[in-house]
Amino acid sequence: MTEVSSVIAFAQAVLLLACAPLVTGVIRKMKAMMQHRVGPGVLQPYRDLAKLFRKGEVVSDSSSWLFRFIPYACASAMILLAFMIPSVYAEVFAPYGDLIALVYIFTLYRFAMVLGGLEGGSAFGGMGSSREMMMSVLIEPSLLLSIMAVAALTGGGTDISGIPSLLCAMGLSALGPTLILAAASFMITLVAENGRVPFDNPSTHLELTMVHEAMHLEYSGRGLALMEYASMLRLTLFMSMIGTLFFPWGIALTASPADLLGGLAAIAAKMLALAFVIALLESVKSKMRLFRIPNLLTVSFVLSLLAMISLYIL
C-alpha cells in the first residue's frame, strides 16, 4: 500500500468513527417521520454522548475493576474494526484486514458486553446477558457463513480489501443466488446483532423485554457514553459491510479524486437506503416473543448455508 492509499484508508476509518452517531440520528428521525412524530434532530446522539461524557459515574459496590474496564474494551474493539472495514475506498488501513478476525472481534465485543451485564450485579443485567448468549449461538455461525460465502464467490481468500474490487470486476454476473442469499442472511444478522426490532427494541426500557439495553442499565456517565457509542459504531460498521462487501459497486478502487467522490456518494446513498429499511421495519413490525427469536435466527443460518451450497452446485 502506498503512502497516499494509507492516508485515504485512515481518513475513511475516521469518517466511519465520526459518522456513527449521525447514522443513529438519521434512523431515529426517519422512524419518527414514518410514525408522524417530529422526533429528535439527526445530531441529537452527539449531544447525548457529550452530556454523558460530562457526567460522573456511579458504580455498584458488588462490581469489580472489570466493570470499569469493559466500556473501554467494547469501544476499542469497534474502533479497531473501523480501520478494518472499507467504506469509501476499497483499501483498508489495518495491515491484517482478515474476515475471520473481523467476525471474532465482533464476538469479543459481545463477550465483553455480556460480562459487563453480569459484573453490574443487577438481576436485569444478568437476564439480558443470558438472552444475548442464547441469540449469539445462532448469530455467529450465520455471520461467519454469509461472509465466507462472499469470499468463496470472489475466490480472493479472506482479505477484506480484495473482496470489493473482485466483485466489481465480476460485474452484474456476481448478482446470483449465492450473493443474494448471503446478503439476506447478513441483513437478518445485522438486525439481530444490533438489537433492533423485531429481536429487541432499542428505544424501550421495559425490564421484562430488554436484551441489549439490559446490559447497559448499571452504567452511567463516561462508561455509558462509551457503551452507547460502541453500539452506534457497531450498527454503522454492519451497514457499511452490506454496502462494501456484498454490494460494493460504486466504491472507489483508485485514489483519484473523481473515484473518491463517487465512492463517498455511493456509500452515503447505500447508508441512507439501509437506514430507511431499518426505520421502516421498526415502524411496521413489533418485537417478537423471546422464544420465537431462534426461529428467525435459524432462517438466517439456513440462508447462509444455502448461499454456500449454491456456490458449489451452480
Short mmCIF file of C-alpha atoms in Angstrom, two decimals:
data_model
loop_
_atom_site.label_atom_id
_atom_site.label_comp_id
_atom_site.label_asym_id
_atom_site.label_seq_id
_atom_site.Cartn_x
_atom_site.Cartn_y
_atom_site.Cartn_z
CA MET A 1 0.00 0.00 0.00
CA THR A 2 1.37 3.43 -0.98
CA GLU A 3 1.53 6.39 1.36
CA VAL A 4 -1.40 8.08 -0.40
CA SER A 5 -3.54 4.94 -0.08
CA SER A 6 -2.67 4.69 3.61
CA VAL A 7 -3.77 8.28 4.23
CA ILE A 8 -7.08 7.72 2.37
CA ALA A 9 -7.72 4.44 4.20
CA PHE A 10 -7.04 6.17 7.52
CA ALA A 11 -9.36 9.05 6.57
CA GLN A 12 -12.23 6.69 5.69
CA ALA A 13 -11.85 4.96 9.07
CA VAL A 14 -12.00 8.33 10.84
CA LEU A 15 -15.08 9.17 8.75
CA LEU A 16 -16.81 6.00 10.00
CA LEU A 17 -15.91 6.88 13.59
CA ALA A 18 -17.26 10.41 13.20
CA CYS A 19 -20.50 9.46 11.40
CA ALA A 20 -21.63 6.62 13.71
CA PRO A 21 -23.88 8.85 15.91
CA LEU A 22 -25.19 10.58 12.77
CA VAL A 23 -26.35 7.24 11.30
CA THR A 24 -28.26 6.50 14.52
CA GLY A 25 -29.76 10.01 14.44
CA VAL A 26 -30.90 9.57 10.83
CA ILE A 27 -32.59 6.24 11.63
CA ARG A 28 -34.40 7.78 14.61
CA LYS A 29 -35.52 10.77 12.52
CA MET A 30 -36.79 8.56 9.68
CA LYS A 31 -38.63 6.37 12.17
CA ALA A 32 -40.26 9.42 13.78
CA MET A 33 -41.36 10.77 10.39
CA MET A 34 -42.91 7.42 9.46
CA GLN A 35 -44.85 7.48 12.74
CA HIS A 36 -46.00 11.10 12.18
CA ARG A 37 -43.87 12.44 15.02
CA VAL A 38 -41.40 15.32 14.99
CA GLY A 39 -38.72 13.33 16.77
CA PRO A 40 -35.23 14.48 17.81
CA GLY A 41 -32.84 16.05 15.32
CA VAL A 42 -30.28 13.93 13.50
CA LEU A 43 -27.50 15.48 15.63
CA GLN A 44 -29.14 14.58 18.95
CA PRO A 45 -26.92 11.48 19.53
CA TYR A 46 -23.85 13.76 19.52
CA ARG A 47 -25.44 15.94 22.21
CA ASP A 48 -26.41 12.88 24.26
CA LEU A 49 -22.88 11.49 24.14
CA ALA A 50 -21.35 14.87 25.05
CA LYS A 51 -23.71 15.14 28.03
CA LEU A 52 -22.87 11.63 29.24
CA PHE A 53 -19.12 12.26 28.97
CA ARG A 54 -19.53 15.29 31.28
CA LYS A 55 -21.44 13.35 33.93
CA GLY A 56 -19.90 11.41 36.81
CA GLU A 57 -20.09 7.63 37.15
CA VAL A 58 -21.99 5.63 39.75
CA VAL A 59 -20.53 2.14 40.26
CA SER A 60 -22.14 -0.71 42.16
CA ASP A 61 -20.33 -1.92 45.28
CA SER A 62 -20.66 -5.51 44.07
CA SER A 63 -18.74 -4.88 40.83
CA SER A 64 -15.01 -5.34 40.29
CA TRP A 65 -12.43 -3.47 38.21
CA LEU A 66 -13.74 -5.31 35.14
CA PHE A 67 -16.92 -3.25 35.29
CA ARG A 68 -14.97 -0.03 34.65
CA PHE A 69 -12.68 -1.65 32.06
CA ILE A 70 -15.36 -3.21 29.84
CA PRO A 71 -16.67 0.02 28.20
CA TYR A 72 -13.13 0.78 27.04
CA ALA A 73 -12.74 -2.79 25.72
CA CYS A 74 -16.03 -2.56 23.78
CA ALA A 75 -15.21 0.83 22.29
CA SER A 76 -11.66 -0.27 21.41
CA ALA A 77 -12.92 -3.38 19.59
CA MET A 78 -15.29 -1.34 17.44
CA ILE A 79 -12.68 1.34 16.73
CA LEU A 80 -10.28 -1.40 15.60
CA LEU A 81 -12.94 -2.76 13.23
CA ALA A 82 -13.46 0.72 11.77
CA PHE A 83 -9.88 0.51 10.48
CA MET A 84 -10.51 -2.97 9.03
CA ILE A 85 -13.73 -2.32 7.07
CA PRO A 86 -13.79 -0.35 3.80
CA SER A 87 -16.46 2.24 3.12
CA VAL A 88 -15.43 4.85 0.56
CA TYR A 89 -12.16 3.29 -0.64
CA ALA A 90 -11.55 -0.42 -1.26
CA GLU A 91 -8.26 -0.46 0.68
CA VAL A 92 -8.25 -0.60 4.48
CA PHE A 93 -5.75 0.90 6.92
CA ALA A 94 -5.29 -2.20 9.08
CA PRO A 95 -2.44 -4.40 7.79
CA TYR A 96 -4.32 -7.55 8.76
CA GLY A 97 -7.81 -6.95 7.39
CA ASP A 98 -8.98 -10.55 7.64
CA LEU A 99 -12.62 -11.66 7.53
CA ILE A 100 -12.22 -14.31 10.21
CA ALA A 101 -10.51 -11.83 12.53
CA LEU A 102 -13.37 -9.42 11.85
CA VAL A 103 -16.01 -11.95 12.93
CA TYR A 104 -14.21 -12.79 16.14
CA ILE A 105 -13.61 -9.16 17.07
CA PHE A 106 -17.39 -8.79 16.90
CA THR A 107 -17.54 -11.85 19.17
CA LEU A 108 -15.04 -10.25 21.56
CA TYR A 109 -17.28 -7.20 21.76
CA ARG A 110 -20.30 -9.36 22.59
CA PHE A 111 -18.37 -11.30 25.23
CA ALA A 112 -17.21 -8.08 26.90
CA MET A 113 -20.72 -6.62 26.83
CA VAL A 114 -22.21 -9.78 28.35
CA LEU A 115 -19.53 -9.78 31.04
CA GLY A 116 -20.34 -6.15 31.81
CA GLY A 117 -24.01 -7.01 32.26
CA LEU A 118 -23.08 -9.71 34.76
CA GLU A 119 -20.47 -7.57 36.55
CA GLY A 120 -23.02 -4.93 37.50
CA GLY A 121 -24.67 -7.36 39.90
CA SER A 122 -28.15 -6.47 38.63
CA ALA A 123 -30.81 -9.11 38.03
CA PHE A 124 -31.81 -7.38 34.81
CA GLY A 125 -28.22 -7.25 33.61
CA GLY A 126 -27.87 -10.98 34.14
CA MET A 127 -31.16 -11.59 32.34
CA GLY A 128 -30.07 -9.52 29.35
CA SER A 129 -26.69 -11.26 29.26
CA SER A 130 -28.25 -14.72 29.25
CA ARG A 131 -30.61 -13.75 26.43
CA GLU A 132 -27.72 -12.28 24.43
CA MET A 133 -25.75 -15.52 24.74
CA MET A 134 -28.78 -17.53 23.65
CA MET A 135 -29.05 -15.42 20.49
CA SER A 136 -25.30 -15.47 19.80
CA VAL A 137 -25.33 -19.26 19.36
CA LEU A 138 -27.10 -18.79 16.02
CA ILE A 139 -25.84 -15.29 15.13
CA GLU A 140 -22.15 -16.18 14.94
CA PRO A 141 -22.44 -19.16 12.53
CA SER A 142 -24.75 -17.15 10.25
CA LEU A 143 -22.39 -14.17 10.27
CA LEU A 144 -19.34 -16.30 9.51
CA LEU A 145 -21.01 -18.39 6.79
CA SER A 146 -22.54 -15.41 4.96
CA ILE A 147 -19.23 -13.56 4.83
CA MET A 148 -17.27 -16.67 3.85
CA ALA A 149 -19.77 -17.37 1.05
CA VAL A 150 -18.94 -13.99 -0.49
CA ALA A 151 -15.21 -14.63 0.00
CA ALA A 152 -15.56 -18.01 -1.74
CA LEU A 153 -17.57 -16.42 -4.55
CA THR A 154 -14.76 -13.99 -5.36
CA GLY A 155 -12.02 -16.57 -4.86
CA GLY A 156 -9.82 -13.93 -3.24
CA GLY A 157 -9.43 -15.57 0.17
CA THR A 158 -10.27 -13.80 3.41
CA ASP A 159 -8.55 -10.50 2.64
CA ILE A 160 -11.16 -7.77 3.18
CA SER A 161 -9.58 -5.34 0.73
CA GLY A 162 -9.74 -7.82 -2.14
CA ILE A 163 -13.46 -8.61 -1.99
CA PRO A 164 -14.89 -5.24 -3.21
CA SER A 165 -12.51 -4.99 -6.15
CA LEU A 166 -13.07 -8.63 -7.18
CA LEU A 167 -16.86 -8.30 -7.01
CA CYS A 168 -16.71 -5.09 -9.05
CA ALA A 169 -14.56 -6.89 -11.62
CA MET A 170 -17.17 -9.67 -11.86
CA GLY A 171 -19.84 -7.08 -12.67
CA LEU A 172 -23.52 -7.97 -12.64
CA SER A 173 -22.65 -11.65 -13.06
CA ALA A 174 -21.93 -11.67 -9.33
CA LEU A 175 -25.62 -10.98 -8.58
CA GLY A 176 -26.53 -14.64 -8.40
CA PRO A 177 -28.18 -16.83 -5.76
CA THR A 178 -25.01 -17.01 -3.65
CA LEU A 179 -24.67 -13.26 -3.18
CA ILE A 180 -28.40 -12.64 -2.73
CA LEU A 181 -28.85 -15.43 -0.17
CA ALA A 182 -25.72 -14.38 1.73
CA ALA A 183 -26.86 -10.74 1.77
CA ALA A 184 -30.34 -11.74 3.05
CA SER A 185 -28.75 -13.79 5.82
CA PHE A 186 -26.39 -10.95 6.72
CA MET A 187 -29.28 -8.45 6.84
CA ILE A 188 -31.11 -10.60 9.39
CA THR A 189 -27.86 -10.89 11.33
CA LEU A 190 -27.44 -7.10 11.22
CA VAL A 191 -30.85 -6.59 12.80
CA ALA A 192 -30.26 -9.27 15.46
CA GLU A 193 -26.68 -8.33 16.29
CA ASN A 194 -27.60 -4.69 16.87
CA GLY A 195 -30.67 -5.39 18.98
CA ARG A 196 -33.20 -3.85 16.56
CA VAL A 197 -36.86 -4.72 16.08
CA PRO A 198 -38.12 -7.50 15.90
CA PHE A 199 -35.32 -9.01 18.03
CA ASP A 200 -35.15 -6.17 20.55
CA ASN A 201 -36.45 -2.63 20.87
CA PRO A 202 -33.59 -0.11 21.33
CA SER A 203 -35.97 2.64 22.45
CA THR A 204 -37.60 0.76 25.34
CA HIS A 205 -36.56 0.27 28.94
CA LEU A 206 -39.25 -2.24 29.85
CA GLU A 207 -37.29 -4.65 32.00
CA LEU A 208 -39.03 -7.88 31.05
CA THR A 209 -38.42 -7.45 27.31
CA MET A 210 -34.94 -5.88 27.21
CA VAL A 211 -31.92 -7.71 25.79
CA HIS A 212 -29.28 -5.25 24.66
CA GLU A 213 -30.35 -2.33 26.88
CA ALA A 214 -30.49 -4.53 29.98
CA MET A 215 -26.70 -4.99 29.86
CA HIS A 216 -26.24 -1.19 29.96
CA LEU A 217 -28.54 -0.50 32.92
CA GLU A 218 -25.81 -0.29 35.56
CA TYR A 219 -23.56 2.02 33.54
CA SER A 220 -23.60 5.78 33.82
CA GLY A 221 -21.51 8.77 32.83
CA ARG A 222 -18.42 8.07 30.75
CA GLY A 223 -18.92 4.30 30.88
CA LEU A 224 -22.45 4.57 29.47
CA ALA A 225 -21.25 7.03 26.80
CA LEU A 226 -18.59 4.56 25.63
CA MET A 227 -21.07 1.67 25.57
CA GLU A 228 -23.63 3.72 23.64
CA TYR A 229 -21.01 4.94 21.18
CA ALA A 230 -19.72 1.39 20.65
CA SER A 231 -23.29 0.26 19.88
CA MET A 232 -23.77 3.11 17.38
CA LEU A 233 -20.45 2.31 15.74
CA ARG A 234 -21.29 -1.39 15.51
CA LEU A 235 -24.52 -0.60 13.65
CA THR A 236 -22.63 1.72 11.28
CA LEU A 237 -19.98 -0.93 10.61
CA PHE A 238 -22.59 -3.58 9.80
CA MET A 239 -24.33 -1.20 7.40
CA SER A 240 -21.00 -0.35 5.79
CA MET A 241 -20.26 -4.07 5.33
CA ILE A 242 -23.56 -4.53 3.47
CA GLY A 243 -22.61 -1.69 1.13
CA THR A 244 -18.99 -2.68 0.51
CA LEU A 245 -18.64 -6.45 0.93
CA PHE A 246 -21.98 -7.55 -0.56
CA PHE A 247 -22.88 -4.69 -2.93
CA PRO A 248 -19.60 -2.83 -3.49
CA TRP A 249 -20.49 -1.26 -6.84
CA GLY A 250 -19.60 2.43 -6.70
CA ILE A 251 -16.75 2.07 -4.21
CA ALA A 252 -13.51 3.87 -5.13
CA LEU A 253 -10.97 1.40 -6.49
CA THR A 254 -8.30 4.05 -7.15
CA ALA A 255 -7.10 7.08 -5.22
CA SER A 256 -8.17 9.60 -7.88
CA PRO A 257 -10.39 12.47 -6.61
CA ALA A 258 -13.20 11.55 -9.02
CA ASP A 259 -13.28 7.94 -7.80
CA LEU A 260 -13.18 9.04 -4.17
CA LEU A 261 -16.07 11.48 -4.63
CA GLY A 262 -18.03 8.74 -6.40
CA GLY A 263 -17.26 6.30 -3.59
CA LEU A 264 -18.37 8.83 -0.97
CA ALA A 265 -21.64 9.46 -2.81
CA ALA A 266 -22.21 5.70 -3.25
CA ILE A 267 -21.70 4.79 0.41
CA ALA A 268 -23.86 7.75 1.53
CA ALA A 269 -26.71 6.57 -0.73
CA LYS A 270 -26.37 2.97 0.48
CA MET A 271 -26.35 4.03 4.14
CA LEU A 272 -29.46 6.17 3.62
CA ALA A 273 -31.22 3.27 1.89
CA LEU A 274 -30.34 0.89 4.72
CA ALA A 275 -31.38 3.47 7.33
CA PHE A 276 -34.75 3.73 5.57
CA VAL A 277 -35.17 -0.07 5.57
CA ILE A 278 -34.34 -0.31 9.29
CA ALA A 279 -36.67 2.57 10.17
CA LEU A 280 -39.46 1.06 8.05
CA LEU A 281 -39.01 -2.35 9.67
CA GLU A 282 -39.21 -0.83 13.15
CA SER A 283 -42.32 1.13 12.19
CA VAL A 284 -44.34 -1.77 10.75
CA LYS A 285 -43.13 -4.63 12.97
CA SER A 286 -43.35 -5.20 16.70
CA LYS A 287 -40.90 -7.04 18.90
CA MET A 288 -41.13 -10.81 18.67
CA ARG A 289 -41.66 -13.07 21.65
CA LEU A 290 -38.35 -14.20 23.10
CA PHE A 291 -38.93 -17.89 22.36
CA ARG A 292 -39.70 -17.19 18.68
CA ILE A 293 -36.40 -15.38 18.10
CA PRO A 294 -34.40 -18.60 17.49
CA ASN A 295 -36.76 -19.46 14.61
CA LEU A 296 -35.82 -16.31 12.69
CA LEU A 297 -32.14 -16.76 13.51
CA THR A 298 -32.38 -20.31 12.18
CA VAL A 299 -33.75 -18.87 8.93
CA SER A 300 -30.67 -16.65 8.75
CA PHE A 301 -28.38 -19.64 9.28
CA VAL A 302 -30.20 -21.69 6.64
CA LEU A 303 -29.95 -18.83 4.13
CA SER A 304 -26.19 -18.54 4.71
CA LEU A 305 -25.82 -22.30 4.39
CA LEU A 306 -27.82 -22.31 1.14
CA ALA A 307 -25.62 -19.48 -0.15
CA MET A 308 -22.53 -21.60 0.40
CA ILE A 309 -24.15 -24.72 -1.10
CA SER A 310 -25.46 -22.86 -4.15
CA LEU A 311 -21.94 -21.63 -4.92
CA TYR A 312 -20.71 -25.16 -5.47
CA ILE A 313 -23.88 -26.56 -7.06
CA LEU A 314 -24.43 -23.76 -9.59
#
